[in-house]
Amino acid sequence: MSLGAPESTSPREPGVPGGSLRQQALTVFGVTMLILLAVSIAGVYFLVHQTEQEGWRGRQREATQRVAQTVGDFMTRQQNLLQVLNLLGRDQPQGFPEALERLPQIQPVLLELVHIDATGRIKAHAPADGGILANLFTVSQSNWFRTAQQGKKYVGDMQLSAADEPYLIFSVPAADGEVLASRLRMDILNEVVADLHFGSTGIAYLVNRNGRVVAHTSPQRVLSHIDDQHPDLLRLIRTNTALWSGEYRNFQGEPVVGTMLSVPGTPWVAVTELSRAEAYASTRRALWSIAVVTALISVVMVAVIITLLERRFLRPMGWLQKGVQQVSRGDLSYRLDIVGPYEINQVATAFNDMSSRLQEREQAIALQTEALRDSEARYRAIVEDQTELVCRSLPDGSLTFVNEAYCRCFGKGREELIGSRFSPRVLSDDQPLLAATRAVLGPGNPVASIEHRIVLPDGAIRWQHWTHRAIFDVRGRICEFASVGRDVTERREVEEALHQAKEAAESANRAKSQFLANMSHEIRTPMNAIIGMTHLAMQAQAEDKRRRFLQTVKHSAESLLSLLNDILDFSKMEAGQLQLNSSPFDLRQLLEGIVSTMNVPAIENGLKLQISTEPDLPAVFIGDELRLRQILLNLVGNAIKFTPAGSVTIDVALENPSEADQKATLHFTVVDTGIGIPPEKLARIFNNFEQGDNSYVRKYAGTGLGLSICKQLTELMDGGIWVESRMNAGSSFHFTVRLQPSTEKPSAPASTGTAGQEPLFQGLRLLIVDDNEVNRDVASMILEQDHAVSTAGNGLEALMLLASRPFDAILMDVQMPVMDGLSATTFIRAFERGETAIREVPGALGPALAERLAKGHIPIIAMTAHAMGEDYAKCLDAGMDAYITKPFQPESLTATLRSLCVAGSPSGVTGAVRPAGDEPLADCPLPATVEDVVLYFKKTTRLGDERIANLLALCRRSLVDNLEKADEALEMKNFTGLGVAAHTLKGTLAQCGLAGWAEKAQEVYDGTKKDRDLPYADLLTDLRHGIGALLEHHRLF
Amino acid sequence: MCFRAQLFLFFGVSILCLLTACDPPDSRVQSSPTYARELVVYNWVDDMPGSVLDAFTREFGVKIKSVTFESQEEAVENIRNGKVYDVAVIENPFVPGLVAANRLAEIDFRQVPNFRNISANFRDLATDPGNRYTVPYHYGTTGLLVRTDLIGNAVTRWADLWDPQYAGKIAVRAQPRELIAMTLLSLGYGLNSENPQELEAVGSRLDQLKKSALLVEVDTPKAVSRLLSGEAVVLLGWPMDYQAARAANPAVAYVLPREGTALWSDNYVIPANSPNASTAMLFINFLLRPEISAQLVNEKHYPNANEAAYAFVRPEIRSDPVITPPAEILRRAHFFLPLTATGEVLYQRTWQRFLAAIPPSRGNQ
């Protein structure tokens, strides 16, 4: 059938009826015949139907008119009868009743006759035994009476009595407003309509305007009121007044053709109905005949046409088709031998020519193919011998070519690969890259290279470099891929290594740079201080200034050293060179050592440093005591640094009670009540060069390496470090270390164990209150040897210290700025008595003092230069327990202390300790010498040379300062300031044993107090000269 | 390929289609009757016995909602104003007005087959020729109930109501048409007179009556109780009143006055705005069943227009001349006729005058 190749390759275009010519011919002829058939049937139907309908309509109208006519005639006859009666009645008034009575007997249709007078009374009636009309009591109201009385004829509608007797009332006007009425049988009308037949199913009936059947061929229909099956009747009789014909459903619900006509002179409508089946019987018969005949003709015609088509056209087409099939199968020598119409012969000749030409071309192609095969074999050999992997694949993934190397690489045979959809297993990480590469291939960009990893059949992962070329067909769609790949694993590995090395180098470099940046800052800060202070110290003339500068230099140098230590530790740890010692040590001693070391800064900060340990904590552990101490010192130091008030507690707990020869985990906690650490910083706090906040760096010195070192150290000890903190509520630094408990004794006992005979007296907590720094220092130096000493510059400071921690005794100067000793003592005693509501105590101190001092009695020893009875009394009045005179001697001081603190009740002690000096110094003092002062110090304090030198320096500084202050005050005419300076000078001089010069200073002080106009400048000059040696000596150092 | 077979099939089917297209299929739909859930029946107070209404509800599942009026004038007014009722009871003279105003629905007598039971006396009357809008219900006389034990048999005429000896003891109801008609009769005029002079005379006579009469409720038990208590000695009333009074006091007589009695007749009508006309017709047809109509008579003592009902009416009621007066009396009775528009105005004016007159000393209306 196919004349050319397109039949099999190109899809049929939609919309064109494909398939055989034969079917198309059939369709065209068939549809044409069908249309002809339909048109002819419709035409015939229409004509026959019209004719038949007209015929029946005419017959029906005739019948209906006959019914109407008959009924109308009947009614007219009855009316005429009454008219006649009326006329009779007029002419023969006497004979009328008899005539009446006889009538119903003659006329069976008359049921009743009545004669009624103008008032509605019955004058006569027939039959004599009465009927319905004769017995009415509503005659005057009835419609028939009133209509006739108005001079009109009355024809009533059909009435059905309770006995189902249909009747009808007629009335006519009679003379003098009288009325003649008759009642008629209605069933007679049934017979009238029953007589009318037409067709075999035609019937006739009468209905009134309310749709009630008045007369019917079957009388039961009259009696039956409900006719639910005749839905159209009421509508039709109400809407059609004249003659009407049409189709509707009758009482039985069957379709009928009906005609309606009003019966003249009555309220009725005559109806005739004929079943539609009968009415249109001829139409239907004609329809069937026509349909059958035309169908037959159509079939015959179509058959003839198709047969002709088949014989003259389709058969030669079949031969042609067979020829083409032969050629397409390769039988080019096949020739057609067709005898047929001219057109067919032409086609056959053309076909034979084409076959010959095809045969020639086939031979030429065979030669070319041979040449191509040779060429292909040569190139194939080249491709096959490549070490690169070469393959070609279709877009659906199936391989069309692979070379030897490809097969080798994936361990599969060529036969296995070609045609299969094999592809190397690409590592899933690289698949997106591969897909992206494939996606970019297009006519504008046919080549793409990619490197990715593949998994070889033996599981090895190799890097391969692939170059994919897409080959496109004429429409620009990819029809094949040619891919060349090679293994680049070695190169990738080298690259990777190089890359990593570069990364490492860069990272190390970055770290170094950052470290240097941090360090340079940390080092520069103290370095600046050292350089700046050294410069100042070199320029400073005054010894004490220079000393202060150098003090700063020393602090800075110390912090530098600590920084360098930290860096050393840190770098050791960075380098992994930090080795931990392992020797037994006493944990408790370690903790106590830390407390004693850190107590001084703690007390300076007004903090309480305490230890809390579990009672069953083993005493001795084996580990690196030094490093543990370093951690604890660091944490405690931090805690003190960042805690403005409150306490610092070191808590040690054993986390898992150790069994024999097992390491125990020790949990250390350093709890402070300090400023806390912001939550966002908590994570970073253990990093290098981090503090809680950069702003802390300014406020609190430090390298920021401490916690980092602690972290590394705890890790070295198989532990960890972490922190819990709440802002402004304090921090808890936790760390754990794993140590081996030991029963061994530590090799070197740390404690010196100075268990004195009077332990109470040793280690008293003493508070020295003096405004004179020298006095304060002398006293503290003397007492520090055996006791914990705190100092305060005036009474208020003393109260503040008292509020923050307990003391065992107080040494109190009497005359001090801000708050003198007497007032302070009065406050203390008041608090001890529980009088809490004391005025003038700074608000925050009150409750703390009350709590601390309540119900106690703290010994207070007055320190005064004036051993006057009056002063003494004042002191005792204020509540002091004893007094000593300045300059005081160690013996007297300790004796007084002991008598007060050891003897228990201090009240008994009233004795004064007098200065040890034999006699007062000369009135006119000799110029002071350094030797004298040193001697005096040695005599009074029993301190070592070094300490005495310190003391001397302190005195010197105080004297120089105060002389300068005095000069300045004098210049400014500030006599109060002069008095203060003189007072301090007096105190210091007295402490140095220079009583004469002290009196000179006292003279100045007294003068300012009493507003006396003394030659202060001269007095000060005298003083300066007198103690000049002392001041000059200073310069000699 | 059997294309010839295809061909035949093709033609055959086409022709069949053509032929069947000439004969459309029967598309008759049989609908089952669906009734309204409730009917509103507008009637006189205490007119229709509950037993009848209940029987209807039981049989058809349709509830009856009774709405009552106190006078025909009130009922006509409400129907004219478009209030919605499904069945109303309207007296003959008021029918033409409502028909003219298109307020009544035409009755489809194919749905009321029991109409055949209606007496010929009430068919095709002048007030509704051909019974297009009405189905007769019942009828009756208007008369006087007299306490013969108190005043003997002296009262025989309508005019006796003006006898001063009964002043204050004459009980009447506020029924405009009836009172005016009765006054017309007492003066010797026609019952339906529209003569202005005659109505003027009626007006002044009614003024007198207002002074001596006692206005009582329409409701039978309440009205009768006035008579029974002796508060009134004469009651202008109806047979139902008589039956109620007679049961309590046999000395009560029902007098049909000598001037002639008034004959009234009630009809069932379906207001044009009723949404349930079909159910209303069902209800009317139900009421026209002989035994149901008989029940109405037996319980309410009004003669019914239903002829077939009398077979089921209790004999003592059937033979009671007050309840079913003999045809002779009825022939002499006067019918209420529809008024012309002029007459309507005159009657209304007369009634307004009566209402405005000085009220009786012991009235309660």
Short mmCIF file of C-alpha atoms in Angstrom, two decimals, chain A residues 33-205:
data_model
loop_
_atom_site.label_atom_id
_atom_site.label_comp_id
_atom_site.label_asym_id
_atom_site.label_seq_id
_atom_site.Cartn_x
_atom_site.Cartn_y
_atom_site.Cartn_z
CA MET A 33 -26.86 9.06 0.31
CA LEU A 34 -27.85 9.52 3.92
CA ILE A 35 -28.51 13.20 3.42
CA LEU A 36 -30.59 12.41 0.33
CA LEU A 37 -32.44 9.78 2.27
CA ALA A 38 -33.13 12.06 5.22
CA VAL A 39 -34.28 14.92 3.04
CA SER A 40 -36.61 12.72 1.04
CA ILE A 41 -38.04 11.06 4.14
CA ALA A 42 -38.55 14.43 5.82
CA GLY A 43 -40.22 15.80 2.71
CA VAL A 44 -42.53 12.86 2.30
CA TYR A 45 -43.31 12.80 6.01
CA PHE A 46 -44.12 16.47 6.02
CA LEU A 47 -46.41 16.21 2.99
CA VAL A 48 -48.27 13.14 4.16
CA HIS A 49 -48.53 14.47 7.67
CA GLN A 50 -49.93 17.79 6.53
CA THR A 51 -52.49 16.12 4.38
CA GLU A 52 -53.55 13.66 7.01
CA GLN A 53 -53.67 16.27 9.71
CA GLU A 54 -55.80 18.54 7.59
CA GLY A 55 -58.09 15.65 6.79
CA TRP A 56 -58.60 14.66 10.40
CA ARG A 57 -58.90 18.20 11.56
CA GLY A 58 -61.66 18.77 9.06
CA ARG A 59 -63.46 15.61 10.06
CA GLN A 60 -63.04 16.43 13.72
CA ARG A 61 -64.34 19.93 13.30
CA GLU A 62 -67.25 18.57 11.53
CA ALA A 63 -67.95 16.14 14.32
CA THR A 64 -67.46 18.79 16.98
CA GLN A 65 -69.74 21.16 15.23
CA ARG A 66 -72.28 18.40 14.98
CA VAL A 67 -72.06 17.85 18.77
CA ALA A 68 -72.39 21.54 19.45
CA GLN A 69 -75.22 21.75 17.02
CA THR A 70 -77.07 18.81 18.49
CA VAL A 71 -76.66 20.02 22.07
CA GLY A 72 -77.51 23.57 21.12
CA ASP A 73 -80.63 22.36 19.38
CA PHE A 74 -81.61 20.31 22.39
CA MET A 75 -81.24 23.29 24.68
CA THR A 76 -83.13 25.56 22.35
CA ARG A 77 -85.97 23.08 22.25
CA GLN A 78 -86.19 23.10 26.02
CA GLN A 79 -86.18 26.85 26.13
CA ASN A 80 -88.77 27.02 23.49
CA LEU A 81 -90.92 24.71 25.55
CA LEU A 82 -90.78 27.11 28.47
CA GLN A 83 -91.50 30.04 26.18
CA VAL A 84 -94.53 28.24 24.89
CA LEU A 85 -95.65 27.48 28.41
CA ASN A 86 -95.25 31.08 29.31
CA LEU A 87 -97.35 32.17 26.39
CA LEU A 88 -99.92 29.56 27.31
CA GLY A 89 -99.93 30.79 30.87
CA ARG A 90 -100.64 34.33 29.75
CA ASP A 91 -103.50 33.34 27.60
CA GLN A 92 -105.01 30.79 29.92
CA PRO A 93 -104.36 31.68 33.48
CA GLN A 94 -106.59 28.91 34.75
CA GLY A 95 -105.33 26.08 32.56
CA PHE A 96 -101.70 26.66 33.25
CA PRO A 97 -101.17 24.40 36.22
CA GLU A 98 -102.68 21.45 34.47
CA ALA A 99 -100.53 21.98 31.43
CA LEU A 100 -97.57 22.13 33.75
CA GLU A 101 -98.44 18.95 35.50
CA ARG A 102 -98.83 17.05 32.31
CA LEU A 103 -95.61 18.13 30.72
CA PRO A 104 -93.09 16.10 32.77
CA GLN A 105 -95.08 13.01 31.95
CA ILE A 106 -94.90 13.71 28.25
CA GLN A 107 -91.32 14.87 28.21
CA PRO A 108 -89.09 12.41 30.06
CA VAL A 109 -86.25 14.90 29.91
CA LEU A 110 -88.15 17.32 32.13
CA LEU A 111 -87.60 16.49 35.76
CA GLU A 112 -89.49 19.41 37.20
CA LEU A 113 -91.34 22.55 36.27
CA VAL A 114 -92.09 25.49 38.56
CA HIS A 115 -93.94 28.75 38.27
CA ILE A 116 -92.78 31.40 40.69
CA ASP A 117 -94.29 34.73 41.52
CA ALA A 118 -92.41 38.00 41.75
CA THR A 119 -91.70 37.62 45.49
CA GLY A 120 -90.16 34.20 45.00
CA ARG A 121 -93.11 32.18 46.17
CA ILE A 122 -94.01 29.10 44.21
CA LYS A 123 -97.32 29.48 42.48
CA ALA A 124 -97.42 26.10 40.80
CA HIS A 125 -95.16 23.16 40.27
CA ALA A 126 -95.04 19.82 38.52
CA PRO A 127 -94.92 17.04 39.30
CA ALA A 128 -97.37 17.60 42.10
CA ASP A 129 -95.43 15.59 44.67
CA GLY A 130 -92.71 18.22 44.41
CA GLY A 131 -89.03 18.14 43.63
CA ILE A 132 -85.93 20.04 44.38
CA LEU A 133 -87.03 23.42 43.07
CA ALA A 134 -90.46 23.25 44.70
CA ASN A 135 -88.93 22.82 48.14
CA LEU A 136 -86.33 25.54 47.97
CA PHE A 137 -86.47 28.25 50.61
CA THR A 138 -83.79 30.30 48.92
CA VAL A 139 -85.61 30.88 45.66
CA SER A 140 -85.47 34.64 46.01
CA GLN A 141 -81.67 34.37 46.39
CA SER A 142 -81.05 31.94 43.59
CA ASN A 143 -79.33 33.00 40.48
CA TRP A 144 -81.82 31.45 38.07
CA PHE A 145 -84.73 33.25 39.66
CA ARG A 146 -83.06 36.63 39.78
CA THR A 147 -81.67 36.33 36.22
CA ALA A 148 -85.09 35.51 34.82
CA GLN A 149 -86.72 38.21 36.90
CA GLN A 150 -84.39 40.69 35.21
CA GLY A 151 -85.91 39.59 31.89
CA LYS A 152 -83.11 37.27 30.75
CA LYS A 153 -83.11 33.60 29.89
CA TYR A 154 -81.14 31.49 32.28
CA VAL A 155 -79.29 28.31 31.35
CA GLY A 156 -77.65 26.79 34.37
CA ASP A 157 -74.53 24.76 34.52
CA MET A 158 -74.73 21.07 35.19
CA GLN A 159 -75.45 20.28 38.83
CA LEU A 160 -74.79 16.94 40.42
CA SER A 161 -77.07 16.05 43.27
CA ALA A 162 -76.00 14.16 46.35
CA ALA A 163 -77.49 11.11 44.65
CA ASP A 164 -75.15 11.64 41.69
CA GLU A 165 -77.98 12.68 39.49
CA PRO A 166 -76.89 15.30 36.98
CA TYR A 167 -79.43 17.98 36.27
CA LEU A 168 -79.74 21.40 34.78
CA ILE A 169 -81.95 24.40 35.56
CA PHE A 170 -83.57 26.50 32.90
CA SER A 171 -85.52 29.61 33.59
CA VAL A 172 -87.31 32.21 31.53
CA PRO A 173 -89.08 35.41 32.59
CA ALA A 174 -92.85 35.25 32.66
CA ALA A 175 -95.43 37.98 32.91
CA ASP A 176 -95.46 40.46 35.84
CA GLY A 177 -92.01 39.61 37.10
CA GLU A 178 -92.94 36.01 37.44
CA VAL A 179 -90.56 33.26 36.46
CA LEU A 180 -90.90 29.87 34.78
CA ALA A 181 -88.19 27.37 35.53
CA SER A 182 -87.52 23.78 34.60
CA ARG A 183 -85.09 21.18 35.80
CA LEU A 184 -83.78 18.85 33.08
CA ARG A 185 -82.16 15.46 33.06
CA MET A 186 -78.61 15.74 31.90
CA ASP A 187 -77.92 12.08 31.22
CA ILE A 188 -79.75 12.41 27.99
CA LEU A 189 -76.84 14.48 26.70
CA ASN A 190 -74.55 11.52 27.31
CA GLU A 191 -76.55 9.66 24.76
CA VAL A 192 -76.41 12.60 22.37
CA VAL A 193 -72.60 12.69 22.41
CA ALA A 194 -72.32 8.91 22.45
CA ASP A 195 -74.06 8.78 19.13
CA LEU A 196 -71.30 10.71 17.49
CA HIS A 197 -68.63 8.39 16.17
CA PHE A 198 -65.73 9.08 13.92
CA GLY A 199 -62.76 6.93 13.19
CA SER A 200 -62.33 3.90 15.39
CA THR A 201 -61.16 5.73 18.54
CA GLY A 202 -62.90 9.10 18.18
CA ILE A 203 -65.01 10.24 21.14
CA ALA A 204 -66.93 13.41 21.99
CA TYR A 205 -67.88 15.06 25.30
#
